[in-house]
PDB file of C-alpha atoms in Angstrom:
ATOM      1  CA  UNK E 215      -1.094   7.090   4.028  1.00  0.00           C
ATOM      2  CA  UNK E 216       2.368   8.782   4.556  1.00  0.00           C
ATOM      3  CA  UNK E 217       5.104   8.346   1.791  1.00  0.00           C
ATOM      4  CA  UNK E 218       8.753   8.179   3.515  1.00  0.00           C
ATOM      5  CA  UNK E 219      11.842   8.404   1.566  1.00  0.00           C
ATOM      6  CA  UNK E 220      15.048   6.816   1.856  1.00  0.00           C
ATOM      7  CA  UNK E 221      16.296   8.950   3.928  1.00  0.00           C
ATOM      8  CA  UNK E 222      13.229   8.556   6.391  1.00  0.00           C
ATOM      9  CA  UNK E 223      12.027  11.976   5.368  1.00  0.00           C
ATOM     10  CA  UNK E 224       8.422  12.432   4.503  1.00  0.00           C
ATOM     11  CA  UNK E 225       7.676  12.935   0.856  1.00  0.00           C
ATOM     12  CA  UNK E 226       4.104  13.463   0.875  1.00  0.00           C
ATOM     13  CA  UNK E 227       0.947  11.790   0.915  1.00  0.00           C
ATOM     14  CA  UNK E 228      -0.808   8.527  -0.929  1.00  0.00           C
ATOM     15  CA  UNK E 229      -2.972  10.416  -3.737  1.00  0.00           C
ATOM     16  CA  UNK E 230      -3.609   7.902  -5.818  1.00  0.00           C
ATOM     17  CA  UNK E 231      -2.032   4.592  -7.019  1.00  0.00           C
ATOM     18  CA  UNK E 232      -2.019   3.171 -10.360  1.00  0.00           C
ATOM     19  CA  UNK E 233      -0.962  -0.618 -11.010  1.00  0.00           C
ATOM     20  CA  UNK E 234       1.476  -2.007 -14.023  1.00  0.00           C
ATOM     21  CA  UNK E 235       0.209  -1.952 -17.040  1.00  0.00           C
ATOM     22  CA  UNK E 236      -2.783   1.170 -16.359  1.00  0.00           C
ATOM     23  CA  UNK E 237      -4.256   2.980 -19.262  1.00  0.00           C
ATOM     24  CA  UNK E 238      -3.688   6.356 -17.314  1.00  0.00           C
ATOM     25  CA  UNK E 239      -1.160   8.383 -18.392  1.00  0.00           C
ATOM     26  CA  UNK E 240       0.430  10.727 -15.489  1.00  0.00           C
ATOM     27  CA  UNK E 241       1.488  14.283 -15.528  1.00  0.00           C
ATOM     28  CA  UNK E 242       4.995  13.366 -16.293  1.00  0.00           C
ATOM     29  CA  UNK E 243       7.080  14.179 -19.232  1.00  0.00           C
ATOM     30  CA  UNK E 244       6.441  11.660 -22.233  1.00  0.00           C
ATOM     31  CA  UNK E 245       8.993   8.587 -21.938  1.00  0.00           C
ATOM     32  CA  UNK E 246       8.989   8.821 -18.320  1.00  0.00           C
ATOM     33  CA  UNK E 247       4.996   8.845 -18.397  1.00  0.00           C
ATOM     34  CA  UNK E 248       5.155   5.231 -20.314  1.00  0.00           C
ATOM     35  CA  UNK E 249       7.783   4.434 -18.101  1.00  0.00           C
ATOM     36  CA  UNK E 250       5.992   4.712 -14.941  1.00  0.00           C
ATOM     37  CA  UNK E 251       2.470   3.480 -16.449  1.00  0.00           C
ATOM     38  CA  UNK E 252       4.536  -0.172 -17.514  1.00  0.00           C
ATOM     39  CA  UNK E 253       6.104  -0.350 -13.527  1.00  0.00           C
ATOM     40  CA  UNK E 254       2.677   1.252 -12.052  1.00  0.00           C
ATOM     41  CA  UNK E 255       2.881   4.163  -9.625  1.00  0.00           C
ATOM     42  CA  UNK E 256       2.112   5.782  -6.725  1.00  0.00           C
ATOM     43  CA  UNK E 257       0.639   9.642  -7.071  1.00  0.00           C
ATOM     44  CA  UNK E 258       2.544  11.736  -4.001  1.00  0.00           C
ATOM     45  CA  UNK E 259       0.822  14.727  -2.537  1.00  0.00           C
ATOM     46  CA  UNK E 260       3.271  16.844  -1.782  1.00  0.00           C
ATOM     47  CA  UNK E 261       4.741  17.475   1.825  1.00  0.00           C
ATOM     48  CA  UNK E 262       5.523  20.553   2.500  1.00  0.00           C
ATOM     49  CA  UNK E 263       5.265  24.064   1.759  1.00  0.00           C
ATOM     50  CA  UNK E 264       4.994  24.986  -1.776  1.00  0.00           C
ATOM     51  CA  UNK E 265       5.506  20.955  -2.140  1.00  0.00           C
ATOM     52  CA  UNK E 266       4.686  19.883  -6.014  1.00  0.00           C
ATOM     53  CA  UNK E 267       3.053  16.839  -6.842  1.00  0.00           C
ATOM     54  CA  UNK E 268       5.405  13.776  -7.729  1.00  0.00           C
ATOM     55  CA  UNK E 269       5.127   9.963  -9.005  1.00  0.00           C
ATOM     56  CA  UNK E 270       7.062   7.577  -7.356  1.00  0.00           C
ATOM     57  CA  UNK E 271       7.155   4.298 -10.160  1.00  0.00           C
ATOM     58  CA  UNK E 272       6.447   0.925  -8.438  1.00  0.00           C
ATOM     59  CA  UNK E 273      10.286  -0.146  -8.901  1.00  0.00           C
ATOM     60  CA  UNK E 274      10.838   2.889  -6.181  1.00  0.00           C
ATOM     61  CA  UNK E 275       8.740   1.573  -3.725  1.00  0.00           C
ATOM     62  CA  UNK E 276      10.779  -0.585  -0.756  1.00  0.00           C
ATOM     63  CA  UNK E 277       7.406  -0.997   1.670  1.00  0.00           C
ATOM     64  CA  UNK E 278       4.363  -0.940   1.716  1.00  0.00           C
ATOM     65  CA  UNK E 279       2.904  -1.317   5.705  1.00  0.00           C
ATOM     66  CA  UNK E 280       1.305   1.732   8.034  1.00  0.00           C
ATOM     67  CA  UNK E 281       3.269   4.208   5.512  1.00  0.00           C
ATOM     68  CA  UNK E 282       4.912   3.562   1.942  1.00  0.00           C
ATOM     69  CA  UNK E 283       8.722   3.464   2.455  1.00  0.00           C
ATOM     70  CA  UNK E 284      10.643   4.408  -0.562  1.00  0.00           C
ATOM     71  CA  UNK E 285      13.965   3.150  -2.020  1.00  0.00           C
ATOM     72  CA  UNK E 286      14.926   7.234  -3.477  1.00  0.00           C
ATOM     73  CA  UNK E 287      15.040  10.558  -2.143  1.00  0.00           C
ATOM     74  CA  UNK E 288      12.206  12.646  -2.365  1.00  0.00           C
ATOM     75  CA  UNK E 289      14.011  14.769  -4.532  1.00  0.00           C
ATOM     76  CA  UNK E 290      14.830  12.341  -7.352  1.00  0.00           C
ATOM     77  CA  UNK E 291      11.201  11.614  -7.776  1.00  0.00           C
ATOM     78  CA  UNK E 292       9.215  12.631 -11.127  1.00  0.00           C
ATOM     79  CA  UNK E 293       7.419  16.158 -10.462  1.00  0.00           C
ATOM     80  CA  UNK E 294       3.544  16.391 -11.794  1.00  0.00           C
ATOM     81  CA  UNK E 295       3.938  19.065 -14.642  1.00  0.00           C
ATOM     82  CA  UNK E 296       1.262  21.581 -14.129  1.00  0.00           C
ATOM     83  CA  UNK E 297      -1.583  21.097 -16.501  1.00  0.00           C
ATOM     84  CA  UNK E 298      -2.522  25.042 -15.759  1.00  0.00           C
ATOM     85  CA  UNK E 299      -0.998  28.043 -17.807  1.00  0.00           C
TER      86      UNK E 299
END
């Protein structure tokens, strides 16, 4: 399912969704990580090239119909931190 921002530009794909209150933990910097795991998210696959990974928290989604419509830019969403050295 396609992720749009507010700006109607495509952020990425669905990759996973996590509701309020989940026991996992994204990639995200600690603080933010709680933050989105209380709110629940939505795991973006990238669009893109060279696209990262990013978490959009449920109080950033707008819509959810044919494609999730987003209240932010893409670009003020939380990036995945790499897990890889």
């Amino acid at each position: 399912m396609a992720v749009l921002d507010v700006e109607g530009e495509q952020a990425g794909i669905v990759g996973g969704v996590q509701f309020a209150g989940t026991e996992v933990l994204p990639e995200a910097p600690l603080g933010i990580a709680e933050d989105l795991v209380d709110t629940g998210y939505v795991l973006i696959d990238g669009a893109g090239h060279l696209a990262n990974d990013a978490y959009a928290g449920g109080d950033q989604i707008d819509d959810v119909s044919d494609v999730v419509r987003l209240n932010v830019r893409r670009l003020d969403l939380v990036r995945a931190e790499s897990t890889t050295a």
